[in-house]
mmCIF file of C-alpha atoms and ligand atoms in Angstrom:
data_model
loop_
_atom_site.group_PDB
_atom_site.id
_atom_site.type_symbol
_atom_site.label_atom_id
_atom_site.label_comp_id
_atom_site.label_asym_id
_atom_site.label_seq_id
_atom_site.Cartn_x
_atom_site.Cartn_y
_atom_site.Cartn_z
ATOM 1 C CA MET A 1 196.511 103.564 53.491
ATOM 2 C CA LYS A 2 195.238 107.079 53.006
ATOM 3 C CA SER A 3 195.598 108.923 49.469
ATOM 4 C CA ASN A 4 197.029 112.394 49.601
ATOM 5 C CA LYS A 5 197.673 114.554 46.530
ATOM 6 C CA PHE A 6 201.055 115.174 48.430
ATOM 7 C CA ASN A 7 201.954 111.877 47.343
ATOM 8 C CA LEU A 8 205.696 111.691 49.003
ATOM 9 C CA PRO A 9 208.101 110.309 49.393
ATOM 10 C CA ASP A 10 209.019 109.678 45.885
ATOM 11 C CA SER A 11 210.338 106.374 44.699
ATOM 12 C CA ASN A 12 213.817 106.968 45.999
ATOM 13 C CA GLY A 13 212.064 107.776 49.355
ATOM 14 C CA PHE A 14 212.824 111.746 49.187
ATOM 15 C CA PHE A 15 210.632 114.369 50.429
ATOM 16 C CA GLY A 16 212.234 117.125 48.520
ATOM 17 C CA GLU A 17 215.948 117.033 49.511
ATOM 18 C CA PHE A 18 215.412 115.097 52.507
ATOM 19 C CA GLY A 19 215.171 111.409 53.357
ATOM 20 C CA GLY A 20 216.755 108.526 51.028
ATOM 21 C CA LYS A 21 218.430 105.397 51.974
ATOM 22 C CA PHE A 22 222.179 106.006 53.069
ATOM 23 C CA VAL A 23 222.770 102.621 54.377
ATOM 24 C CA PRO A 24 225.642 99.693 53.772
ATOM 25 C CA GLU A 25 224.850 97.501 51.044
ATOM 26 C CA THR A 26 223.788 94.612 53.106
ATOM 27 C CA LEU A 27 220.611 96.745 54.263
ATOM 28 C CA MET A 28 219.577 97.782 50.764
ATOM 29 C CA TYR A 29 218.211 94.635 49.927
ATOM 30 C CA ALA A 30 216.299 94.176 53.483
ATOM 31 C CA LEU A 31 214.887 97.862 52.931
ATOM 32 C CA GLU A 32 213.862 96.791 49.545
ATOM 33 C CA GLU A 33 212.155 93.471 50.695
ATOM 34 C CA LEU A 34 210.265 95.691 53.137
ATOM 35 C CA GLU A 35 209.297 98.383 50.821
ATOM 36 C CA ASN A 36 207.617 95.684 48.497
ATOM 37 C CA THR A 37 205.997 93.889 51.144
ATOM 38 C CA TYR A 38 204.563 97.036 52.437
ATOM 39 C CA ASN A 39 203.358 98.359 49.096
ATOM 40 C CA GLU A 40 201.930 94.756 48.450
ATOM 41 C CA LEU A 41 199.822 94.473 51.703
ATOM 42 C CA LYS A 42 199.081 98.310 52.891
ATOM 43 C CA ASP A 43 195.750 98.473 50.643
ATOM 44 C CA ARG A 44 194.818 94.977 50.681
ATOM 45 C CA GLU A 45 191.698 94.205 52.418
ATOM 46 C CA ASP A 46 192.754 91.494 54.678
ATOM 47 C CA PHE A 47 195.560 93.392 55.952
ATOM 48 C CA GLN A 48 193.613 96.297 56.497
ATOM 49 C CA LYS A 49 191.057 94.309 58.378
ATOM 50 C CA GLU A 50 193.849 92.576 60.550
ATOM 51 C CA PHE A 51 195.401 96.080 61.299
ATOM 52 C CA TYR A 52 192.203 97.887 62.170
ATOM 53 C CA SER A 53 190.783 94.927 64.311
ATOM 54 C CA ASP A 54 194.230 94.796 66.303
ATOM 55 C CA LEU A 55 193.807 98.859 66.584
ATOM 56 C CA SER A 56 190.329 98.376 67.926
ATOM 57 C CA ASN A 57 190.595 95.285 70.031
ATOM 58 C CA PHE A 58 194.191 95.297 71.342
ATOM 59 C CA VAL A 59 194.905 99.088 71.448
ATOM 60 C CA GLY A 60 191.625 100.439 72.289
ATOM 61 C CA ARG A 61 191.172 102.688 69.390
ATOM 62 C CA PRO A 62 189.371 104.939 68.400
ATOM 63 C CA SER A 63 190.566 107.213 70.974
ATOM 64 C CA PRO A 64 188.450 110.498 71.681
ATOM 65 C CA LEU A 65 188.821 114.094 70.635
ATOM 66 C CA TYR A 66 188.075 115.663 73.963
ATOM 67 C CA PHE A 67 187.288 119.338 74.697
ATOM 68 C CA ALA A 68 189.398 120.662 77.375
ATOM 69 C CA GLU A 69 187.133 122.977 79.048
ATOM 70 C CA ARG A 70 189.304 124.297 81.957
ATOM 71 C CA LEU A 71 192.475 124.605 79.874
ATOM 72 C CA SER A 72 190.519 126.528 77.564
ATOM 73 C CA ASN A 73 189.148 128.738 80.014
ATOM 74 C CA HIS A 74 192.337 129.333 81.764
ATOM 75 C CA TYR A 75 193.511 130.759 78.333
ATOM 76 C CA GLY A 76 190.640 132.857 78.260
ATOM 77 C CA SER A 77 190.057 132.635 74.397
ATOM 78 C CA GLY A 78 189.578 129.954 71.970
ATOM 79 C CA SER A 79 188.702 126.123 72.256
ATOM 80 C CA ILE A 80 191.297 123.666 73.121
ATOM 81 C CA TRP A 81 190.651 120.017 72.036
ATOM 82 C CA LEU A 82 192.764 116.997 72.935
ATOM 83 C CA LYS A 83 193.351 114.077 70.740
ATOM 84 C CA ARG A 84 193.635 111.259 73.290
ATOM 85 C CA GLU A 85 196.596 109.172 72.195
ATOM 86 C CA ASP A 86 197.499 108.948 75.795
ATOM 87 C CA LEU A 87 194.461 106.393 76.477
ATOM 88 C CA ASN A 88 196.019 103.917 73.890
ATOM 89 C CA HIS A 89 197.042 100.513 75.642
ATOM 90 C CA THR A 90 200.824 101.053 76.776
ATOM 91 C CA GLY A 91 200.122 104.757 77.181
ATOM 92 C CA ALA A 92 201.174 106.460 73.892
ATOM 93 C CA HIS A 93 200.815 106.751 70.269
ATOM 94 C CA LYS A 94 203.706 104.451 69.619
ATOM 95 C CA ILE A 95 201.420 101.255 69.709
ATOM 96 C CA ASN A 96 199.838 102.208 66.357
ATOM 97 C CA ASN A 97 203.050 101.644 64.522
ATOM 98 C CA THR A 98 204.136 98.676 66.479
ATOM 99 C CA VAL A 99 201.093 96.976 65.860
ATOM 100 C CA GLY A 100 201.369 97.797 62.036
ATOM 101 C CA GLN A 101 205.015 96.602 61.734
ATOM 102 C CA ILE A 102 204.798 93.539 63.640
ATOM 103 C CA LEU A 103 202.137 92.477 61.132
ATOM 104 C CA LEU A 104 204.649 93.229 58.342
ATOM 105 C CA ALA A 105 206.955 91.186 60.337
ATOM 106 C CA LYS A 106 204.566 88.275 60.488
ATOM 107 C CA HIS A 107 203.917 88.461 56.836
ATOM 108 C CA MET A 108 207.565 88.429 56.210
ATOM 109 C CA GLY A 109 208.267 85.339 58.171
ATOM 110 C CA LYS A 110 210.730 87.184 60.389
ATOM 111 C CA LYS A 111 211.192 85.335 63.847
ATOM 112 C CA ARG A 112 213.475 87.837 65.794
ATOM 113 C CA ILE A 113 212.358 91.676 66.516
ATOM 114 C CA ILE A 114 214.591 94.279 67.308
ATOM 115 C CA ALA A 115 213.800 98.038 68.008
ATOM 116 C CA GLU A 116 215.672 101.185 69.860
ATOM 117 C CA THR A 117 214.151 103.224 72.286
ATOM 118 C CA GLY A 118 214.496 106.735 74.150
ATOM 119 C CA ALA A 119 211.939 107.296 76.814
ATOM 120 C CA GLY A 120 211.188 103.496 76.744
ATOM 121 C CA GLN A 121 207.866 103.720 75.272
ATOM 122 C CA HIS A 122 208.817 102.368 71.900
ATOM 123 C CA GLY A 123 210.516 99.592 73.841
ATOM 124 C CA VAL A 124 207.459 98.883 75.670
ATOM 125 C CA ALA A 125 205.258 99.213 72.632
ATOM 126 C CA THR A 126 207.511 96.623 70.887
ATOM 127 C CA ALA A 127 207.995 94.206 73.693
ATOM 128 C CA THR A 128 204.165 94.291 73.937
ATOM 129 C CA VAL A 129 203.365 93.240 70.232
ATOM 130 C CA ALA A 130 206.262 90.682 70.175
ATOM 131 C CA ALA A 131 204.831 88.961 73.549
ATOM 132 C CA ARG A 132 201.543 88.875 71.916
ATOM 133 C CA LEU A 133 202.998 87.045 68.968
ATOM 134 C CA GLY A 134 205.654 85.187 70.699
ATOM 135 C CA LEU A 135 208.461 86.701 68.935
ATOM 136 C CA GLU A 136 212.075 86.871 70.438
ATOM 137 C CA CYS A 137 212.717 90.444 71.259
ATOM 138 C CA HIS A 138 215.778 92.766 71.793
ATOM 139 C CA ILE A 139 215.430 96.295 72.852
ATOM 140 C CA TYR A 140 218.445 98.775 72.550
ATOM 141 C CA MET A 141 218.496 101.676 75.043
ATOM 142 C CA GLY A 142 221.237 104.341 75.933
ATOM 143 C CA ALA A 143 222.474 103.652 79.199
ATOM 144 C CA GLU A 144 221.523 107.168 80.422
ATOM 145 C CA ASP A 145 217.766 106.389 79.464
ATOM 146 C CA VAL A 146 218.124 102.988 81.363
ATOM 147 C CA LYS A 147 218.603 105.109 84.617
ATOM 148 C CA ARG A 148 216.079 107.746 83.504
ATOM 149 C CA GLN A 149 213.397 105.329 82.503
ATOM 150 C CA SER A 150 213.984 102.397 84.897
ATOM 151 C CA LEU A 151 210.179 101.860 85.115
ATOM 152 C CA ASN A 152 209.939 101.244 81.597
ATOM 153 C CA VAL A 153 213.110 98.788 81.472
ATOM 154 C CA TYR A 154 211.540 96.858 83.937
ATOM 155 C CA ARG A 155 208.276 96.773 81.801
ATOM 156 C CA ILE A 156 210.136 95.602 78.722
ATOM 157 C CA LYS A 157 211.797 92.715 80.731
ATOM 158 C CA LEU A 158 208.589 91.704 82.333
ATOM 159 C CA LEU A 159 207.165 91.426 78.798
ATOM 160 C CA GLY A 160 210.052 88.952 78.037
ATOM 161 C CA ALA A 161 212.367 91.297 76.030
ATOM 162 C CA GLU A 162 216.024 91.821 76.413
ATOM 163 C CA VAL A 163 217.138 95.052 77.110
ATOM 164 C CA HIS A 164 220.660 96.153 75.881
ATOM 165 C CA ALA A 165 222.120 99.102 77.429
ATOM 166 C CA VAL A 166 224.324 101.160 75.193
ATOM 167 C CA ASP A 167 227.231 103.058 76.635
ATOM 168 C CA SER A 168 228.652 104.664 73.622
ATOM 169 C CA GLY A 169 228.256 108.480 72.972
ATOM 170 C CA THR A 170 226.037 110.422 75.214
ATOM 171 C CA ALA A 171 224.210 106.971 75.993
ATOM 172 C CA THR A 172 220.883 108.257 74.661
ATOM 173 C CA LEU A 173 218.501 107.467 71.874
ATOM 174 C CA LYS A 174 220.907 108.296 68.908
ATOM 175 C CA ASP A 175 223.478 105.743 70.283
ATOM 176 C CA ALA A 176 220.765 103.108 70.857
ATOM 177 C CA LEU A 177 219.563 103.729 67.082
ATOM 178 C CA ASN A 178 223.237 103.011 66.008
ATOM 179 C CA GLU A 179 223.508 99.641 67.888
ATOM 180 C CA ALA A 180 220.175 98.557 66.670
ATOM 181 C CA LEU A 181 221.318 99.351 63.084
ATOM 182 C CA ARG A 182 224.393 97.453 63.896
ATOM 183 C CA ASP A 183 222.478 94.205 65.034
ATOM 184 C CA TRP A 184 220.343 94.270 61.901
ATOM 185 C CA VAL A 185 223.217 94.335 59.522
ATOM 186 C CA THR A 186 224.507 91.408 61.388
ATOM 187 C CA ASN A 187 221.371 89.372 61.622
ATOM 188 C CA VAL A 188 219.192 90.846 58.569
ATOM 189 C CA ASP A 189 218.189 87.418 57.484
ATOM 190 C CA ASP A 190 215.733 86.636 60.438
ATOM 191 C CA THR A 191 215.336 89.860 61.971
ATOM 192 C CA TYR A 192 212.838 92.541 61.711
ATOM 193 C CA TYR A 193 213.820 96.198 62.729
ATOM 194 C CA ILE A 194 210.836 98.029 64.273
ATOM 195 C CA ILE A 195 211.955 101.778 64.076
ATOM 196 C CA GLY A 196 209.823 103.764 66.388
ATOM 197 C CA SER A 197 209.693 107.389 64.754
ATOM 198 C CA VAL A 198 209.453 108.787 61.000
ATOM 199 C CA THR A 199 213.225 108.569 61.062
ATOM 200 C CA GLY A 200 215.680 106.143 59.432
ATOM 201 C CA PRO A 201 216.218 105.154 55.888
ATOM 202 C CA HIS A 202 213.273 104.845 53.157
ATOM 203 C CA PRO A 203 210.597 103.181 53.605
ATOM 204 C CA TYR A 204 210.656 103.742 57.415
ATOM 205 C CA PRO A 205 209.451 107.557 57.539
ATOM 206 C CA MET A 206 206.459 106.587 55.210
ATOM 207 C CA ILE A 207 205.436 103.394 57.044
ATOM 208 C CA VAL A 208 205.467 104.930 60.314
ATOM 209 C CA ARG A 209 203.819 107.872 59.338
ATOM 210 C CA ASP A 210 200.949 105.840 57.731
ATOM 211 C CA PHE A 211 200.490 103.512 60.720
ATOM 212 C CA ASN A 212 200.348 106.620 63.011
ATOM 213 C CA SER A 213 197.737 108.202 60.572
ATOM 214 C CA VAL A 214 195.098 106.065 61.463
ATOM 215 C CA VAL A 215 191.523 106.491 60.355
ATOM 216 C CA GLU A 216 189.734 108.490 62.834
ATOM 217 C CA ILE A 217 191.981 111.440 62.167
ATOM 218 C CA SER A 218 190.038 111.784 59.142
ATOM 219 C CA LYS A 219 186.897 111.716 61.357
ATOM 220 C CA ILE A 220 188.164 114.614 63.144
ATOM 221 C CA ILE A 221 188.096 116.591 59.785
ATOM 222 C CA LYS A 222 184.723 115.631 59.045
ATOM 223 C CA LYS A 223 183.514 116.348 62.483
ATOM 224 C CA TYR A 224 184.732 119.874 62.387
ATOM 225 C CA LYS A 225 183.239 120.388 58.800
ATOM 226 C CA THR A 226 179.875 119.062 59.755
ATOM 227 C CA ASP A 227 179.547 120.139 63.468
ATOM 228 C CA TYR A 228 181.377 123.607 63.261
ATOM 229 C CA ASN A 229 181.448 124.041 59.380
ATOM 230 C CA GLN A 230 185.266 124.894 59.651
ATOM 231 C CA LEU A 231 188.595 123.085 60.167
ATOM 232 C CA PRO A 232 190.744 123.393 63.129
ATOM 233 C CA ASP A 233 192.540 126.823 63.020
ATOM 234 C CA ALA A 234 195.724 124.783 64.514
ATOM 235 C CA ILE A 235 197.140 121.504 65.212
ATOM 236 C CA VAL A 236 199.998 121.383 67.813
ATOM 237 C CA ALA A 237 202.100 118.159 68.460
ATOM 238 C CA CYS A 238 205.497 117.674 70.139
ATOM 239 C CA VAL A 239 208.344 116.610 67.984
ATOM 240 C CA GLY A 240 211.238 114.174 68.712
ATOM 241 C CA GLY A 241 211.511 111.946 65.719
ATOM 242 C CA GLY A 242 208.198 113.326 64.588
ATOM 243 C CA SER A 243 205.904 110.206 64.593
ATOM 244 C CA ASN A 244 203.002 111.432 66.441
ATOM 245 C CA ALA A 245 203.096 114.875 64.738
ATOM 246 C CA MET A 246 203.578 113.343 61.474
ATOM 247 C CA GLY A 247 200.511 111.157 62.078
ATOM 248 C CA ILE A 248 198.197 113.934 62.955
ATOM 249 C CA PHE A 249 199.711 116.407 60.301
ATOM 250 C CA TYR A 250 199.554 113.960 57.218
ATOM 251 C CA PRO A 251 195.920 114.320 56.468
ATOM 252 C CA PHE A 252 195.959 118.102 56.969
ATOM 253 C CA ILE A 253 198.965 118.959 54.705
ATOM 254 C CA ASP A 254 196.677 119.929 51.705
ATOM 255 C CA ILE A 255 194.463 121.811 53.747
ATOM 256 C CA PRO A 256 195.939 125.270 54.250
ATOM 257 C CA GLU A 257 193.396 126.527 56.664
ATOM 258 C CA THR A 258 194.871 124.569 59.320
ATOM 259 C CA ARG A 259 198.073 125.575 60.801
ATOM 260 C CA LEU A 260 200.453 122.743 61.623
ATOM 261 C CA ILE A 261 202.585 123.303 64.634
ATOM 262 C CA GLY A 262 205.477 121.106 65.652
ATOM 263 C CA VAL A 263 207.182 121.740 69.100
ATOM 264 C CA GLU A 264 210.658 120.586 69.662
ATOM 265 C CA ALA A 265 212.540 120.480 73.084
ATOM 266 C CA GLY A 266 214.418 123.682 73.656
ATOM 267 C CA GLY A 267 215.963 122.082 76.810
ATOM 268 C CA ASN A 268 217.992 125.027 78.449
ATOM 269 C CA GLY A 269 217.192 127.290 75.822
ATOM 270 C CA VAL A 270 217.580 127.203 72.036
ATOM 271 C CA SER A 271 220.103 130.186 72.270
ATOM 272 C CA THR A 272 222.226 127.889 74.856
ATOM 273 C CA GLY A 273 222.979 125.382 72.439
ATOM 274 C CA GLU A 274 221.781 122.855 75.042
ATOM 275 C CA HIS A 275 218.522 121.524 73.558
ATOM 276 C CA ALA A 276 217.234 118.898 71.030
ATOM 277 C CA ALA A 277 215.642 121.006 68.518
ATOM 278 C CA PRO A 278 217.340 120.570 64.991
ATOM 279 C CA LEU A 279 214.466 122.063 62.994
ATOM 280 C CA ASN A 280 214.944 125.343 64.881
ATOM 281 C CA ASP A 281 218.829 125.503 65.428
ATOM 282 C CA GLY A 282 220.260 122.679 62.958
ATOM 283 C CA THR A 283 221.562 122.067 59.494
ATOM 284 C CA PRO A 284 220.829 119.495 56.713
ATOM 285 C CA GLY A 285 223.064 116.392 56.942
ATOM 286 C CA VAL A 286 222.883 112.542 56.949
ATOM 287 C CA LEU A 287 222.309 110.576 60.083
ATOM 288 C CA HIS A 288 220.681 107.033 60.757
ATOM 289 C CA GLY A 289 220.207 106.431 57.010
ATOM 290 C CA ALA A 290 218.445 109.739 56.046
ATOM 291 C CA ARG A 291 219.132 113.011 55.193
ATOM 292 C CA SER A 292 217.480 115.759 57.528
ATOM 293 C CA TYR A 293 218.002 118.518 59.761
ATOM 294 C CA LEU A 294 220.604 117.619 62.576
ATOM 295 C CA MET A 295 222.190 119.097 65.318
ATOM 296 C CA GLN A 296 225.950 118.987 64.083
ATOM 297 C CA ASP A 297 229.206 121.121 64.461
ATOM 298 C CA GLU A 298 230.938 122.606 61.595
ATOM 299 C CA SER A 299 232.952 119.378 60.936
ATOM 300 C CA GLY A 300 229.513 117.225 60.969
ATOM 301 C CA GLN A 301 229.883 115.800 64.318
ATOM 302 C CA ILE A 302 226.492 114.964 66.080
ATOM 303 C CA MET A 303 226.249 117.485 69.051
ATOM 304 C CA ASP A 304 225.032 116.484 72.529
ATOM 305 C CA THR A 305 221.498 117.058 73.023
ATOM 306 C CA LYS A 306 219.486 118.284 76.204
ATOM 307 C CA SER A 307 216.140 117.890 77.359
ATOM 308 C CA VAL A 308 213.944 116.895 80.353
ATOM 309 C CA SER A 309 212.073 114.490 78.215
ATOM 310 C CA ALA A 310 213.887 111.460 77.102
ATOM 311 C CA GLY A 311 211.585 110.956 74.236
ATOM 312 C CA LEU A 312 212.326 114.253 72.609
ATOM 313 C CA ASP A 313 216.259 113.891 73.215
ATOM 314 C CA TYR A 314 217.245 113.385 69.921
ATOM 315 C CA PRO A 315 219.627 115.091 67.648
ATOM 316 C CA GLY A 316 217.885 114.476 64.244
ATOM 317 C CA VAL A 317 214.097 114.739 63.140
ATOM 318 C CA GLY A 318 212.169 112.928 60.414
ATOM 319 C CA PRO A 319 212.730 113.792 56.783
ATOM 320 C CA GLU A 320 209.107 114.841 56.162
ATOM 321 C CA HIS A 321 209.050 117.368 58.759
ATOM 322 C CA SER A 322 212.491 118.809 57.289
ATOM 323 C CA TRP A 323 210.594 119.041 54.052
ATOM 324 C CA LEU A 324 207.556 120.602 55.713
ATOM 325 C CA LYS A 325 209.651 123.418 57.256
ATOM 326 C CA ASP A 326 211.424 124.169 54.025
ATOM 327 C CA ILE A 327 208.246 124.439 52.051
ATOM 328 C CA GLY A 328 206.765 126.547 54.823
ATOM 329 C CA ARG A 329 203.608 124.285 55.265
ATOM 330 C CA ALA A 330 204.369 123.428 59.177
ATOM 331 C CA GLU A 331 205.740 125.866 61.728
ATOM 332 C CA TYR A 332 208.517 124.478 64.285
ATOM 333 C CA VAL A 333 208.944 126.136 67.694
ATOM 334 C CA ALA A 334 210.783 125.143 70.759
ATOM 335 C CA VAL A 335 209.953 125.123 74.279
ATOM 336 C CA ASN A 336 212.287 124.873 77.116
ATOM 337 C CA ASP A 337 212.500 122.454 79.961
ATOM 338 C CA ASP A 338 211.037 124.755 82.726
ATOM 339 C CA GLU A 339 208.088 125.893 80.449
ATOM 340 C CA ALA A 340 207.359 121.908 79.670
ATOM 341 C CA LEU A 341 207.418 121.154 83.301
ATOM 342 C CA LYS A 342 205.069 124.003 84.260
ATOM 343 C CA ALA A 343 202.573 122.960 81.549
ATOM 344 C CA PHE A 344 202.726 119.496 82.850
ATOM 345 C CA HIS A 345 201.475 120.647 86.160
ATOM 346 C CA GLU A 346 198.981 122.958 84.709
ATOM 347 C CA VAL A 347 197.414 120.275 82.565
ATOM 348 C CA THR A 348 197.361 117.892 85.233
ATOM 349 C CA GLU A 349 195.575 120.201 87.638
ATOM 350 C CA LEU A 350 193.074 121.834 85.341
ATOM 351 C CA GLU A 351 192.046 118.528 83.499
ATOM 352 C CA GLY A 352 192.730 115.692 85.579
ATOM 353 C CA ILE A 353 195.119 114.423 82.634
ATOM 354 C CA MET A 354 198.586 113.943 83.374
ATOM 355 C CA PRO A 355 200.560 114.381 79.967
ATOM 356 C CA ALA A 356 203.959 112.780 79.204
ATOM 357 C CA LEU A 357 206.586 115.246 79.507
ATOM 358 C CA GLU A 358 206.948 115.072 75.667
ATOM 359 C CA THR A 359 203.287 115.903 75.324
ATOM 360 C CA ALA A 360 203.813 119.024 77.817
ATOM 361 C CA HIS A 361 206.146 120.620 75.256
ATOM 362 C CA ALA A 362 202.979 120.769 73.033
ATOM 363 C CA PHE A 363 200.855 122.261 75.809
ATOM 364 C CA ALA A 364 203.277 124.768 76.936
ATOM 365 C CA TYR A 365 203.236 126.341 73.479
ATOM 366 C CA LEU A 366 199.546 127.183 74.101
ATOM 367 C CA GLU A 367 200.620 130.088 76.237
ATOM 368 C CA THR A 368 201.917 131.803 73.293
ATOM 369 C CA LEU A 369 199.580 130.373 70.531
ATOM 370 C CA MET A 370 196.191 131.323 72.356
ATOM 371 C CA LYS A 371 197.216 134.826 72.430
ATOM 372 C CA GLU A 372 197.740 134.887 68.762
ATOM 373 C CA LEU A 373 194.574 133.367 67.805
ATOM 374 C CA PRO A 374 190.819 134.825 67.606
ATOM 375 C CA ASP A 375 188.447 134.020 70.352
ATOM 376 C CA THR A 376 186.611 131.570 67.967
ATOM 377 C CA ALA A 377 189.614 129.486 67.196
ATOM 378 C CA ASN A 378 189.551 125.754 67.522
ATOM 379 C CA VAL A 379 193.005 124.312 68.662
ATOM 380 C CA VAL A 380 193.744 120.521 68.582
ATOM 381 C CA VAL A 381 196.552 119.080 70.768
ATOM 382 C CA ASN A 382 197.960 115.633 70.085
ATOM 383 C CA VAL A 383 198.284 113.907 73.533
ATOM 384 C CA SER A 384 200.997 111.774 72.596
ATOM 385 C CA GLY A 385 201.158 109.908 75.615
ATOM 386 C CA ARG A 386 200.261 109.888 79.400
ATOM 387 C CA GLY A 387 202.949 110.820 82.141
ATOM 388 C CA ASP A 388 203.049 108.032 84.560
ATOM 389 C CA LYS A 389 206.548 106.880 83.234
ATOM 390 C CA ASP A 390 207.665 110.539 84.161
ATOM 391 C CA ILE A 391 206.674 110.977 87.824
ATOM 392 C CA ASN A 392 210.043 109.789 89.083
ATOM 393 C CA THR A 393 211.616 112.655 86.874
ATOM 394 C CA VAL A 394 209.068 115.256 87.791
ATOM 395 C CA ALA A 395 209.361 114.262 91.641
ATOM 396 C CA LYS A 396 213.035 114.498 91.616
ATOM 397 C CA ILE A 397 212.975 117.909 90.105
ATOM 398 C CA ASP A 398 210.281 118.820 92.672
ATOM 399 C CA GLY A 399 212.580 117.583 95.399
ATOM 400 C CA ILE A 400 210.740 114.549 96.497
ATOM 401 C CA GLU A 401 212.254 111.199 97.065
ATOM 402 C CA PHE A 402 210.516 107.938 97.389
HETATM 403 C C1 PLP B 1 208.316 108.886 71.984
HETATM 404 C C2 PLP B 1 207.474 109.831 72.287
HETATM 405 C C3 PLP B 1 207.309 110.993 71.725
HETATM 406 C C4 PLP B 1 208.452 111.366 70.712
HETATM 407 O O1 PLP B 1 208.379 110.669 69.423
HETATM 408 P P1 PLP B 1 207.747 111.172 68.202
HETATM 409 O O2 PLP B 1 208.304 110.267 67.197
HETATM 410 O O3 PLP B 1 208.273 112.585 67.898
HETATM 411 O O4 PLP B 1 206.193 111.014 68.326
HETATM 412 C C5 PLP B 1 206.350 112.001 72.049
HETATM 413 N N1 PLP B 1 205.423 111.619 73.056
HETATM 414 C C6 PLP B 1 205.467 110.400 73.716
HETATM 415 C C7 PLP B 1 204.765 110.086 74.873
HETATM 416 C C8 PLP B 1 206.632 109.548 73.230
HETATM 417 O O5 PLP B 1 206.520 108.450 73.987
#
């Protein structure tokens, strides 16, 4: 896709000391096959044409960069711009990656698709592209998330995919990932595993980043340069596994004028230990096939996570974010549940745009950020998804029963 002087991962899949391929022997061959296919296809003209045609005709890209006038006025200084990934087909950035990976599956002749999902958005995005190509599809989802996200579960079923509720552990995203990996080990010959974030073993963090780093993001850079003769002062994105953030951060890594700010889920507060913010309060370790920051106790046991937003409720994070944190290129902060909920209501009322609860974490950080920045500052918020899927959660918190 895009060439970048930060040319990582290295050939072993490492971003500094993070990443790699920590998987059973049976999967090593499958990962190599995937990497070879990707490397062969990614710059080929016919593949690019197919990918971008699907992005424009099926996903509805390019999505606008929209000036949020009332939200900017609300903070009284600076200009806030919204990258509208929420306008994509199926309502979030995740479709960019699934549209790309299903093309890889097609080229590899795989007939069976599996995926894990947290909020259900990746499950929906995967079931959507599998339906379009008529492929068998199985979605693994934590039993707790199945309850929280019943609407998305039903959407996945309507799309013809099978949902497997996972009861182990905390019955959330990390447990769903474990089950999906287990399925892949068993059925590796005919099965393509579409990982939903910049997590998992190499080459997934690279592939998912590239597919989320679609072309119009470089147009943002150009637009700022030509229209305002400057670059965004800051880009803010929520970080669960980190795919929407990595997609928009990536073209800016070598542009130091632009601050890159990832917002993790602070849950009840980072100091309470009840959160999902491994970059703020975690240590390096291996989870789901890669080395990265994790929420783990002293004996390496993965800790329970807590967030109002199912899509951020994950104890790990992509290895490239771990690296960006350690080299100091990106900043990672955390926002608590109550702050995210407040931002959800504020953005909805001020802009007529109802953000996903995940995205609301990015918006909530503006409260702090806009005070630090000068009046002339331009800030881009990556609106990773729309809030329709979260209405039941928000209503319940507001004491409303349907
Ligand atoms: C899944 C999801 C996220 C979190 O995933 P990342 O890989 O961190 O981007 C954020 N926002 C929305 C709307 C999602 O559906």
